[in-house]
mmCIF file of C-alpha atoms and ligand atoms in Angstrom:
data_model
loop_
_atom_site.group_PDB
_atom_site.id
_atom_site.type_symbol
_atom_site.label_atom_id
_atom_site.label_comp_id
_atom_site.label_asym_id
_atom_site.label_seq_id
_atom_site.Cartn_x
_atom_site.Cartn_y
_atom_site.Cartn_z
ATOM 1 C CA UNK A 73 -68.095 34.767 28.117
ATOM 2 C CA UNK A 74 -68.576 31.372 29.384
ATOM 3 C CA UNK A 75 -70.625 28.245 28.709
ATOM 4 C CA UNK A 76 -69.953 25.062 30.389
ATOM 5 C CA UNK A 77 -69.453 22.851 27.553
ATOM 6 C CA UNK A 78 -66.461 24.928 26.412
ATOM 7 C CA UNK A 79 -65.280 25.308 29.843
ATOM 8 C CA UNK A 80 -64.842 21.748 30.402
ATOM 9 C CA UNK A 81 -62.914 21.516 26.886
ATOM 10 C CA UNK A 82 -60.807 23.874 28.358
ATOM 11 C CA UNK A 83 -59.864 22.706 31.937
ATOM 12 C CA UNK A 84 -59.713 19.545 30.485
ATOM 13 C CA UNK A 85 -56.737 21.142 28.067
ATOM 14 C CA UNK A 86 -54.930 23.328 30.522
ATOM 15 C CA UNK A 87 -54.672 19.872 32.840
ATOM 16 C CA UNK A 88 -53.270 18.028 29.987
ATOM 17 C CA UNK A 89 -51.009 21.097 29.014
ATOM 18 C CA UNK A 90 -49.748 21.736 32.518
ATOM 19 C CA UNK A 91 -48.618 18.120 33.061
ATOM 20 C CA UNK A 92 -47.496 17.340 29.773
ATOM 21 C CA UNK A 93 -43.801 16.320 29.225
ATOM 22 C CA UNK A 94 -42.780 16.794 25.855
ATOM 23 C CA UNK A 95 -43.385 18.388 22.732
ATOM 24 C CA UNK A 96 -44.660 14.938 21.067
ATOM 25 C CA UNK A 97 -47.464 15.340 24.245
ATOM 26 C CA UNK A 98 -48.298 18.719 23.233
ATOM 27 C CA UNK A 99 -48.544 18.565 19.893
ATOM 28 C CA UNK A 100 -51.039 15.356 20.842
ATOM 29 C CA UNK A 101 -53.560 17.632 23.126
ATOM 30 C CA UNK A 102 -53.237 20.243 20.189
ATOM 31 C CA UNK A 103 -54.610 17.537 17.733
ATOM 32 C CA UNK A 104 -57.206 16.037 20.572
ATOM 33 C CA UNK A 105 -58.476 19.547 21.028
ATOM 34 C CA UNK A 106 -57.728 21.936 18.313
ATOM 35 C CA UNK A 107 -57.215 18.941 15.149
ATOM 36 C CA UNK A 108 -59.507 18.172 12.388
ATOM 37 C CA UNK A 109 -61.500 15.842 14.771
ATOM 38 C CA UNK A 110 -60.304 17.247 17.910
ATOM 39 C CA UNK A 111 -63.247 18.187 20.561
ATOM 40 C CA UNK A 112 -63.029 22.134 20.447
ATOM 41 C CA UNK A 113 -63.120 21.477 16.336
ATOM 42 C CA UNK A 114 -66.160 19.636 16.295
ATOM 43 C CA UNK A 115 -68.635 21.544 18.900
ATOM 44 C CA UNK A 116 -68.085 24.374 16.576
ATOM 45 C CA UNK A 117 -68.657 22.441 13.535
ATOM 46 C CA UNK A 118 -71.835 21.346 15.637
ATOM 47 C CA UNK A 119 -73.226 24.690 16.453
ATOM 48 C CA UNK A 120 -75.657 24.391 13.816
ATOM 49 C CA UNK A 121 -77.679 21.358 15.609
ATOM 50 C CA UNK A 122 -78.156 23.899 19.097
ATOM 51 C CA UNK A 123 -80.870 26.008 19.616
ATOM 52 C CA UNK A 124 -80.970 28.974 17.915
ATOM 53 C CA UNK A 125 -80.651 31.567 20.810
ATOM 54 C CA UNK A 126 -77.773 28.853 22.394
ATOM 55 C CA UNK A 127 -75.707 29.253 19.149
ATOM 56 C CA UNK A 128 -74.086 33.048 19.326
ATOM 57 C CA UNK A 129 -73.134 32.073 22.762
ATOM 58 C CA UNK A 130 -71.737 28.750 22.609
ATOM 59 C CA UNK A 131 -69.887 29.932 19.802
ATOM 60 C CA UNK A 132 -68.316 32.922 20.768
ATOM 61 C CA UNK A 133 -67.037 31.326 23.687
ATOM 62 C CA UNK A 134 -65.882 28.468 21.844
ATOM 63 C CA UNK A 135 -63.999 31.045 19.361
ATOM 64 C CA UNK A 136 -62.494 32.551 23.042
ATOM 65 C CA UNK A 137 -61.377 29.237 24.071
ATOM 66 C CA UNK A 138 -60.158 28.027 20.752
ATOM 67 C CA UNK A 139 -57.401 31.417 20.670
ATOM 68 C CA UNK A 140 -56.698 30.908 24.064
ATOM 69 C CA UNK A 141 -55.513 27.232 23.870
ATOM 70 C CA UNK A 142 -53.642 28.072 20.324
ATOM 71 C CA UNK A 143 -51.924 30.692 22.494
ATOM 72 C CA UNK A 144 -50.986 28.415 25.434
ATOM 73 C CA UNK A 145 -50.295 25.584 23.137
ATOM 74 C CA UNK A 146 -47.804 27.532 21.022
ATOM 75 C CA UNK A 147 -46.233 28.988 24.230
ATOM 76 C CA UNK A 148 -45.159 25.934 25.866
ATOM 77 C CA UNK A 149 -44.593 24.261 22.354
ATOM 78 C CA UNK A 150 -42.055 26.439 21.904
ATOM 79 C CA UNK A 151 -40.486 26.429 25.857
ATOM 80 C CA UNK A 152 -40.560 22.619 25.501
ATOM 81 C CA UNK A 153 -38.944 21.832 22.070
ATOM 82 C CA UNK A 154 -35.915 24.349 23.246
ATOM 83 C CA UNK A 155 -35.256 22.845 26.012
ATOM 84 C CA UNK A 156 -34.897 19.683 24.240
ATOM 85 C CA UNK A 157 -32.869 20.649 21.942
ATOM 86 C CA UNK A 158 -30.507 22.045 24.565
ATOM 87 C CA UNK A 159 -30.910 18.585 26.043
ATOM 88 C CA UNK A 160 -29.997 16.715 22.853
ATOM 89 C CA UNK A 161 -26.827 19.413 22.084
ATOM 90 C CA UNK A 162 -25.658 18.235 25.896
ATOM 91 C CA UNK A 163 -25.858 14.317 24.961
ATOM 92 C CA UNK A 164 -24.274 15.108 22.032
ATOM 93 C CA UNK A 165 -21.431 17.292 23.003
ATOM 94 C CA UNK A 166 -17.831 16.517 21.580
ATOM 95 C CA UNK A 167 -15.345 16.234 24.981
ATOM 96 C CA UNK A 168 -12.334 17.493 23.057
ATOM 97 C CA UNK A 169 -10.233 16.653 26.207
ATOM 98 C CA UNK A 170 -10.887 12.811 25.240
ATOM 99 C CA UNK A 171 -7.720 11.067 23.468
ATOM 100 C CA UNK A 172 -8.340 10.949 19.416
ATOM 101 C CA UNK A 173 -8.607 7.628 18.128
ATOM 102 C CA UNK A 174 -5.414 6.328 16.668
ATOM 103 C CA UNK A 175 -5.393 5.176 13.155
ATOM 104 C CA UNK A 176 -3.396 1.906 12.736
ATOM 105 C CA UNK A 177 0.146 2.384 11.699
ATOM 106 C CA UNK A 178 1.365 1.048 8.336
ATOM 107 C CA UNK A 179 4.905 0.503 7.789
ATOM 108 C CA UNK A 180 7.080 -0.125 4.634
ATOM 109 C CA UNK A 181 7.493 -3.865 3.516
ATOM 110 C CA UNK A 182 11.126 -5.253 4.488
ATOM 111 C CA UNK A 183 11.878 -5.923 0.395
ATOM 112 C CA UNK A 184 10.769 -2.078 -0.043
ATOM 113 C CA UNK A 185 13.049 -1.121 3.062
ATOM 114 C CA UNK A 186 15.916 -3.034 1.630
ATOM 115 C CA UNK A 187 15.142 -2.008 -1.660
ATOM 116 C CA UNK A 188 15.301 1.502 -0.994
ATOM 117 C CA UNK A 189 18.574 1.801 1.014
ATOM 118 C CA UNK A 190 20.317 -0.089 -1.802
ATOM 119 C CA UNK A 191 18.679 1.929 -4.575
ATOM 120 C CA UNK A 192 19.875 5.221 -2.583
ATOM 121 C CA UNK A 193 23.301 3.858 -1.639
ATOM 122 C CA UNK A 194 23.917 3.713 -5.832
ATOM 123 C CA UNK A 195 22.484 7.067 -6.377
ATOM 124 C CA UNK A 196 25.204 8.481 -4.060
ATOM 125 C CA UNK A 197 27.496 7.031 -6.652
ATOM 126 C CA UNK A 198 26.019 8.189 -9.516
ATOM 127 C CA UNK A 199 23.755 5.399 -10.734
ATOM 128 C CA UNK A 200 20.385 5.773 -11.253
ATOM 129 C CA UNK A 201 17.064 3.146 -11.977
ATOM 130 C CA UNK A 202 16.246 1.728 -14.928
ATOM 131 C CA UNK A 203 12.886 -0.211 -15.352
ATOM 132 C CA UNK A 204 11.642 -2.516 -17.472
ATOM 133 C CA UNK A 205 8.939 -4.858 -18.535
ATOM 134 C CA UNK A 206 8.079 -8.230 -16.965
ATOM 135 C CA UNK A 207 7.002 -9.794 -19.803
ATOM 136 C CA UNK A 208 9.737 -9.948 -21.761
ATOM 137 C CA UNK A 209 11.018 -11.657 -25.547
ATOM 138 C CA UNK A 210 13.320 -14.312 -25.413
ATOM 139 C CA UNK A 211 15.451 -12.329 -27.487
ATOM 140 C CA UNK A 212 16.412 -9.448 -24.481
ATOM 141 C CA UNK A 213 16.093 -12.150 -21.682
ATOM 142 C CA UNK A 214 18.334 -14.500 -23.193
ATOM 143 C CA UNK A 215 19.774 -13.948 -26.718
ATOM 144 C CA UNK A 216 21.308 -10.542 -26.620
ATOM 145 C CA UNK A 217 22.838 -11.883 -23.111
ATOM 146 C CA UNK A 218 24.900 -14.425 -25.314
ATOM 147 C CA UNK A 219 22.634 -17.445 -23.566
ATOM 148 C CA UNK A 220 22.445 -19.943 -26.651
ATOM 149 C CA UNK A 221 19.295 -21.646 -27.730
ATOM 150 C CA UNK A 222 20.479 -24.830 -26.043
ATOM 151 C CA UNK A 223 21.852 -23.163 -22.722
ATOM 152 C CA UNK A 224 20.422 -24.900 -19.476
ATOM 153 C CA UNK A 225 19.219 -21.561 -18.243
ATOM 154 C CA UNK A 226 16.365 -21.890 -21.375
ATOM 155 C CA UNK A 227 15.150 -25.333 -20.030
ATOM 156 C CA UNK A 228 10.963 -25.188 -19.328
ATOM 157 C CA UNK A 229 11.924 -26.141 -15.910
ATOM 158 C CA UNK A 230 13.551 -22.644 -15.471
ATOM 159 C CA UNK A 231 11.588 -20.392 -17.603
ATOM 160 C CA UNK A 232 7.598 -19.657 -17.228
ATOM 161 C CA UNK A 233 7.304 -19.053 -21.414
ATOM 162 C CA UNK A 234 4.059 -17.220 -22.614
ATOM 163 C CA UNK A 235 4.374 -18.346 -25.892
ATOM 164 C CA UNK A 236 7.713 -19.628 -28.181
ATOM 165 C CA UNK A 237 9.364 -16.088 -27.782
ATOM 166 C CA UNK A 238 7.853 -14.221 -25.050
ATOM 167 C CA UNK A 239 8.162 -15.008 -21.104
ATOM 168 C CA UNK A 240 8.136 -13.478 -17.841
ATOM 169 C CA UNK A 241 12.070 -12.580 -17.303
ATOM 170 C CA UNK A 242 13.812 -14.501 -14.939
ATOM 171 C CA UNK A 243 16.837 -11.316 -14.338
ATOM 172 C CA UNK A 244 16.329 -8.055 -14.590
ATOM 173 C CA UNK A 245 19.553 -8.236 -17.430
ATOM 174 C CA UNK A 246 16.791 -7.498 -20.757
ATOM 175 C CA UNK A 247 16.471 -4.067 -18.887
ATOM 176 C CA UNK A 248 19.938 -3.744 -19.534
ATOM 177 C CA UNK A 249 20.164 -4.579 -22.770
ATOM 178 C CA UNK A 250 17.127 -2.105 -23.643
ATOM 179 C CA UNK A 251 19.195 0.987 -21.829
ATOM 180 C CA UNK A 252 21.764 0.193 -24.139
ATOM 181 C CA UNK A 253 20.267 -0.379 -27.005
ATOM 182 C CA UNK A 254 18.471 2.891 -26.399
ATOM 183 C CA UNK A 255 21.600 4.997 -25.003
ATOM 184 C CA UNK A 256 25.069 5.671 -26.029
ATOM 185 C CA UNK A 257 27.815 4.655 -22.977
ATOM 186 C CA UNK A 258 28.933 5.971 -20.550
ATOM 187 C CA UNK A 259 25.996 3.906 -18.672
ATOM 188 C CA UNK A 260 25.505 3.507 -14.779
ATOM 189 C CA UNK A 261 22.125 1.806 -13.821
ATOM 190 C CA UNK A 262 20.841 -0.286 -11.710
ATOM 191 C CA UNK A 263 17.837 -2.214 -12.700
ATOM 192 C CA UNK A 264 15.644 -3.238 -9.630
ATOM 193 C CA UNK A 265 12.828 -5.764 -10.009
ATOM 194 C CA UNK A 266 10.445 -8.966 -9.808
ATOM 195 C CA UNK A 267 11.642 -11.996 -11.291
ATOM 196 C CA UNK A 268 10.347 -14.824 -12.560
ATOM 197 C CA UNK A 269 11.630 -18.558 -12.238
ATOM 198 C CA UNK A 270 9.391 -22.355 -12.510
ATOM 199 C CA UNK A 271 10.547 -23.679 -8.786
ATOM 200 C CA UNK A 272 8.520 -25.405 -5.922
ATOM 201 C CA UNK A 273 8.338 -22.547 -3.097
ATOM 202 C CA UNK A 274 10.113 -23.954 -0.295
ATOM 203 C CA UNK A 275 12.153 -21.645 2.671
ATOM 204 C CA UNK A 276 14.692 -20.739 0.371
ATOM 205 C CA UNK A 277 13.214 -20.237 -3.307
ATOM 206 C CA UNK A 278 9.887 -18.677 -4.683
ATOM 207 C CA UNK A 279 8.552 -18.704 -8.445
ATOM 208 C CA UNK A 280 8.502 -14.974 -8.343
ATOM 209 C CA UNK A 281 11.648 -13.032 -6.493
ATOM 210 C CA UNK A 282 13.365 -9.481 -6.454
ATOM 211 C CA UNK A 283 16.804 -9.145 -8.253
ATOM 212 C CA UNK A 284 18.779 -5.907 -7.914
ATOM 213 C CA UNK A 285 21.265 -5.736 -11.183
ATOM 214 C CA UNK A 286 23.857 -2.832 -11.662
ATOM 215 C CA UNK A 287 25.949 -2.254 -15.111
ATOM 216 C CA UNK A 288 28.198 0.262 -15.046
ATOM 217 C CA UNK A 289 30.011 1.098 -19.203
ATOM 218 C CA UNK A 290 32.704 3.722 -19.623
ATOM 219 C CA UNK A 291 36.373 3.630 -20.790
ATOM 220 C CA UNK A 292 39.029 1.893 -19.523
ATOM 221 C CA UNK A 293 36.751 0.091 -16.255
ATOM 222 C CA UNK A 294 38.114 -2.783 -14.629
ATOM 223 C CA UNK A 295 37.438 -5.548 -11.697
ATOM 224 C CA UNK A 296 39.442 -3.188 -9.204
ATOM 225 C CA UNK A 297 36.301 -0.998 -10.314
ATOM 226 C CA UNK A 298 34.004 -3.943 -9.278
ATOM 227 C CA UNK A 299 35.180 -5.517 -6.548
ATOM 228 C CA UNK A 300 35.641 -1.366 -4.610
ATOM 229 C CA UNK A 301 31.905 -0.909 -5.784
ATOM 230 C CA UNK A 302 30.796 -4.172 -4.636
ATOM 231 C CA UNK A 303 32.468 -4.019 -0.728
ATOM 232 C CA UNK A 304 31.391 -0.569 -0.212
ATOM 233 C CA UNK A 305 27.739 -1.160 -1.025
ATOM 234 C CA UNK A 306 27.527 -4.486 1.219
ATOM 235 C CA UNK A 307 29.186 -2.099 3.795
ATOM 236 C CA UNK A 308 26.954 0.429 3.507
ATOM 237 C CA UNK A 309 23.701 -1.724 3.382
ATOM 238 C CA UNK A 310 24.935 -4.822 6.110
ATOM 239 C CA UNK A 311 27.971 -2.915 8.548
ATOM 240 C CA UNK A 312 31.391 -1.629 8.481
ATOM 241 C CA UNK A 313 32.408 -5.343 9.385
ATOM 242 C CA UNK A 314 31.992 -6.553 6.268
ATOM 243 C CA UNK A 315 34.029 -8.790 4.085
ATOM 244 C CA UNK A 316 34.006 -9.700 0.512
ATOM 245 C CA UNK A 317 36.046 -11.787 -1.796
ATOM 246 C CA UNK A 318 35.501 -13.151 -5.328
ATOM 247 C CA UNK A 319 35.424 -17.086 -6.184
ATOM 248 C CA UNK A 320 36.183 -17.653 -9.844
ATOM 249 C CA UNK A 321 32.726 -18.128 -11.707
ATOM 250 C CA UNK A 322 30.845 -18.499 -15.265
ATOM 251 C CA UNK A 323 27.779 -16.247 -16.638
ATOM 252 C CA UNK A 324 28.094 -16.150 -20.448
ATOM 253 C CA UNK A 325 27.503 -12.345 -20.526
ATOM 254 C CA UNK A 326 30.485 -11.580 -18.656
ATOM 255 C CA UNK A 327 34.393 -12.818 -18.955
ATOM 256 C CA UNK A 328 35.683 -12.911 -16.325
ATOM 257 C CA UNK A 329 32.616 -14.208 -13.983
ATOM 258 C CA UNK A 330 33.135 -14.041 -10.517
ATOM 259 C CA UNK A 331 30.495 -15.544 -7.422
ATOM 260 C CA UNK A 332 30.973 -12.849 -4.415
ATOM 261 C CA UNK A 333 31.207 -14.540 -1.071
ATOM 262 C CA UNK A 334 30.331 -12.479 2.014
ATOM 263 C CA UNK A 335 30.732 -12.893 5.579
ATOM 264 C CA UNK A 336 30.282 -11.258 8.731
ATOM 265 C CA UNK A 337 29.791 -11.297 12.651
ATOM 266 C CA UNK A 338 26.686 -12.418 11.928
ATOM 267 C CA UNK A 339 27.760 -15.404 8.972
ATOM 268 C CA UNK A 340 30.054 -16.246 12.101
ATOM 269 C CA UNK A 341 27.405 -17.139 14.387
ATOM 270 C CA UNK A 342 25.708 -18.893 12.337
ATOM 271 C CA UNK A 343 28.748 -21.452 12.355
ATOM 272 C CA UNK A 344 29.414 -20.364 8.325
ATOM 273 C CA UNK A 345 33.088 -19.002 6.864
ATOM 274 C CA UNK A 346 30.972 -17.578 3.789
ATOM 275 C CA UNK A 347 28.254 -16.928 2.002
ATOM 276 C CA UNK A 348 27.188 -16.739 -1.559
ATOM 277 C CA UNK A 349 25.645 -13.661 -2.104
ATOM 278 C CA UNK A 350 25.768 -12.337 -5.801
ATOM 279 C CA UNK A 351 27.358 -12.845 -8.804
ATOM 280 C CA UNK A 352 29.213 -10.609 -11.163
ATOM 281 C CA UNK A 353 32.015 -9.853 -14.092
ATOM 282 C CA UNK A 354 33.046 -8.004 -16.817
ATOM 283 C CA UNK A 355 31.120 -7.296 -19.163
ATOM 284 C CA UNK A 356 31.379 -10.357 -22.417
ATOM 285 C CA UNK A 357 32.470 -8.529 -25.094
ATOM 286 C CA UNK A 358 30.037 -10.412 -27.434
ATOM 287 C CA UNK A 359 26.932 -8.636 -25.690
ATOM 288 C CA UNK A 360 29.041 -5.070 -26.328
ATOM 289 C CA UNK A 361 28.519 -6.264 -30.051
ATOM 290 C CA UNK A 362 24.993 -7.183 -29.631
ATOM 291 C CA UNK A 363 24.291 -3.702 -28.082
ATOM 292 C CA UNK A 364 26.321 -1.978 -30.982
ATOM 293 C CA UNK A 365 29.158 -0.804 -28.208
ATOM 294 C CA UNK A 366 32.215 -0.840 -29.925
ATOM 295 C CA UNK A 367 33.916 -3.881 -27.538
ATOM 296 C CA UNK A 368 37.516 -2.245 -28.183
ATOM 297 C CA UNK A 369 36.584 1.173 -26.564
ATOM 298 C CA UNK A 370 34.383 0.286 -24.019
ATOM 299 C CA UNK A 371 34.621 -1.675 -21.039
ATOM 300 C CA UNK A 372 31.727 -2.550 -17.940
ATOM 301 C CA UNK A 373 31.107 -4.692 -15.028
ATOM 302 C CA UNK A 374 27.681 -6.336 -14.076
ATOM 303 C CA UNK A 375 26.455 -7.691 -11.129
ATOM 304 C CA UNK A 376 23.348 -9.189 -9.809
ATOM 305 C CA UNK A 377 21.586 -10.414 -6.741
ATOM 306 C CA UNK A 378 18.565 -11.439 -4.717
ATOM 307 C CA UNK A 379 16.597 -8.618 -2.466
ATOM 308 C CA UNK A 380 14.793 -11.484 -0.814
ATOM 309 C CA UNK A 381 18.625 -13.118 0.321
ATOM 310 C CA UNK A 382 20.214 -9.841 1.350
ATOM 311 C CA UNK A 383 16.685 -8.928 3.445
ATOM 312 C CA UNK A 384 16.979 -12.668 5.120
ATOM 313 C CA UNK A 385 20.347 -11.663 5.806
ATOM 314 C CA UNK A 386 20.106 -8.350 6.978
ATOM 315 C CA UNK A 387 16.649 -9.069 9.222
ATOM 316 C CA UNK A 388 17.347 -13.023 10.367
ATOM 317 C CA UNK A 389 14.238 -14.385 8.689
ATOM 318 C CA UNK A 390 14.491 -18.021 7.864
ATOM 319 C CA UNK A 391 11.855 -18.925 5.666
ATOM 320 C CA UNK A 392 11.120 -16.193 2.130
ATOM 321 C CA UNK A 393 7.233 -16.853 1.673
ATOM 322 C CA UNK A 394 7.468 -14.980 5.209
ATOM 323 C CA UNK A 395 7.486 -11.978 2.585
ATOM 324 C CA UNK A 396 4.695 -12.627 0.582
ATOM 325 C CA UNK A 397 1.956 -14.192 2.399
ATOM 326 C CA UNK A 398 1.314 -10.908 4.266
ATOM 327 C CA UNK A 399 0.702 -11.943 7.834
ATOM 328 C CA UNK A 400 0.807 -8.440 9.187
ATOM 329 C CA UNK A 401 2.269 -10.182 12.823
ATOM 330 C CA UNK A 402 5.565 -10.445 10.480
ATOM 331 C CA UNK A 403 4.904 -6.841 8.467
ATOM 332 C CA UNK A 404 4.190 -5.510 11.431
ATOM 333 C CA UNK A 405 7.754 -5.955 13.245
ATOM 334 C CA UNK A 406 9.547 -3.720 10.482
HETATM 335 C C1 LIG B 78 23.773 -13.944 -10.932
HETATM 336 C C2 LIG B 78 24.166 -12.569 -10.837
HETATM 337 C C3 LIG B 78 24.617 -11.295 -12.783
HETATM 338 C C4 LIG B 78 24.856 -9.835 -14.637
HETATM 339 C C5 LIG B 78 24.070 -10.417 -13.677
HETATM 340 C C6 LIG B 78 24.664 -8.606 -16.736
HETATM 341 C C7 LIG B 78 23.833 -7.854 -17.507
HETATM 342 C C8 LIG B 78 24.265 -7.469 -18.771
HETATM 343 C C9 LIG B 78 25.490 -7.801 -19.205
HETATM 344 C C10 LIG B 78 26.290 -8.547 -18.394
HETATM 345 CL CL1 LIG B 78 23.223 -6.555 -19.756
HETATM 346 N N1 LIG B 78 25.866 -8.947 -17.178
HETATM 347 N N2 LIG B 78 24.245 -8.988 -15.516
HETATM 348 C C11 LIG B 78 26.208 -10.149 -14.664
HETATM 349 C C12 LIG B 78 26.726 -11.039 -13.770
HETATM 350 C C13 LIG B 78 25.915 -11.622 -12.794
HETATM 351 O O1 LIG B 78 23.727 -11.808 -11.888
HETATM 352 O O2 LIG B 78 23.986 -14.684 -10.020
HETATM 353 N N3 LIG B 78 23.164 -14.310 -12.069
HETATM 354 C C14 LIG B 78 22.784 -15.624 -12.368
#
């Protein structure tokens, strides 16, 4: 059944279908045609304005023509939007032959690096870390270290004080004194952590620093105890060519005090005999008191020293804000 109007409606379709390109374009000649305003739609909606005896015709053919074009519409609807999406799995297909993209690298800071070798070169002996707080009262920074109220080391130009008796520690010693105030000897710590100190930053000195301090309490200790202690670590930590020796010194928590020079081929090139590198002694026997150790059974050594010198050292950096200002060209090289 045929009747010209429809007939153009639908050659005019099937041209539009059979050159169309993508689903978008065939889903536009469905709406043109087949939509709520599309032509097929309203010549039926129209039928009532023929002539009667025109109607039954025009619309049966129009009926016709309407299930044929839903049929070829949905036909190459459906070729069309597969083949795209076989198109768009293509474009988007992972080459897993391609190299991954790497990640940048982190690496350990140099003070954790040194830090860590020394911490593990004590635990082979024994020792083990003790921590403490950073804020600390001037009675464990200073007082129970037998530092008097009118000791240099007090002065506002050396100590960052938080109020009249608290400030951030300038040695790691209060830990110390905490572990033994909190433990019976024997004792064998070390006690890494930041310091505090009121100095200009320059290449050599920073208000905040790293300290490393060791105590070591048990019967009958002595400086041949020490000073074997003290030249196997460096030897461990800086090379087998390494020499120590003591210089004669003052701390008022320890008697005898002793400064610990060090050299090696590397203090040699740089034109120097020796070089001061920590400081150490035997434990005062006042601070024993303080502590409640009983001064006439037990003996200890102490020592203490700078992360931030020994990495220097150990590394040939020349300048220590080099370790805090985070330029990753510098973290990067360790
Ligand atoms: C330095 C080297 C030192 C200590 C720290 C210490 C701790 C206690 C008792 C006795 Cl609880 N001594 N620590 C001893 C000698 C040296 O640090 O150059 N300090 C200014």
């Amino acid at each position: 059944m045929a009747h010209p109007r429809v007939d153009a409606i639908v050659e005019q379709a099937r041209a539009a279908v059979a050159v169309a390109q993508s689903s978008s374009e065939l889903e536009a000649i469905r709406v043109g045609v087949l939509g709520r305003q599309g032509s097929l739609t309203q010549l039926l909606r129209s039928l009532g304005t023929l002539p009667a005896e025109e109607r039954p015709l025009v619309g049966s053919a129009a009926n016709e023509a309407k299930r044929e074009l839903e049929g070829l519409l949905d036909a190459r609807l459906a070729a069309t939007a597969e083949a795209e999406r076989q198109a768009e799995r293509r474009r988007r297909r992972l080459d897993l032959t391609l190299p991954g993209r790497r990640p940048p690298k982190g690496s350990l800071h140099p003070l954790t690096r040194v830090h860590d070798e020394i911490v593990s070169v004590f635990a082979g002996l024994g020792f083990s870390v003790a921590e403490g707080p950073e804020i600390e009262s001037d009675y464990h920074n200073f007082e129970a270290l037998n530092i008097p109220r009118d000791h240099p080391a007090r002065d506002m130009q050396d100590t960052l004080y938080l109020s009249d008796s608290t400030l951030l520690r300038t040695h790691t010693s209060p830990v110390q004194i905490r572990t033994m105030l909190a433990q019976k000897p024997p004792v064998r710590i070390i006690v890494p952590g930041r310091v505090y100190r009121r100095d200009n930053a320059d290449a050599t000195h920073n208000p905040t620093f790293h300290q490393i301090e060791g105590l070591y309490v048990d019967q009958k200790v002595t400086v041949g105890d020490l000073k074997g202690t003290v030249e196997f670590v460096f030897r461990e930590i800086m090379g087998s060519d390494v020499q120590i020796r003591f210089r004669p010194h003052y701390f008022s928590y320890t008697e005898p005090s002793y400064e610990i020079d060090f050299t090696n081929s590397l203090v040699k090139k740089m034109g120097k005999d020796w070089l001061e590198i920590a400081g150490c002694g035997m434990v005062h026997p006042q601070v024993f008191e303080t502590v409640g150790y009983d001064p006439e059974v037990w003996t200890g050594w102490a020592f203490g020293f700078g992360i931030e010198r020994i990495a220097m050292l150990r590394y040939g950096i020349n300048d220590i804000r080099l370790f805090y200002e985070n330029d990753v060209r510098f973290l990067k090289q360790f």
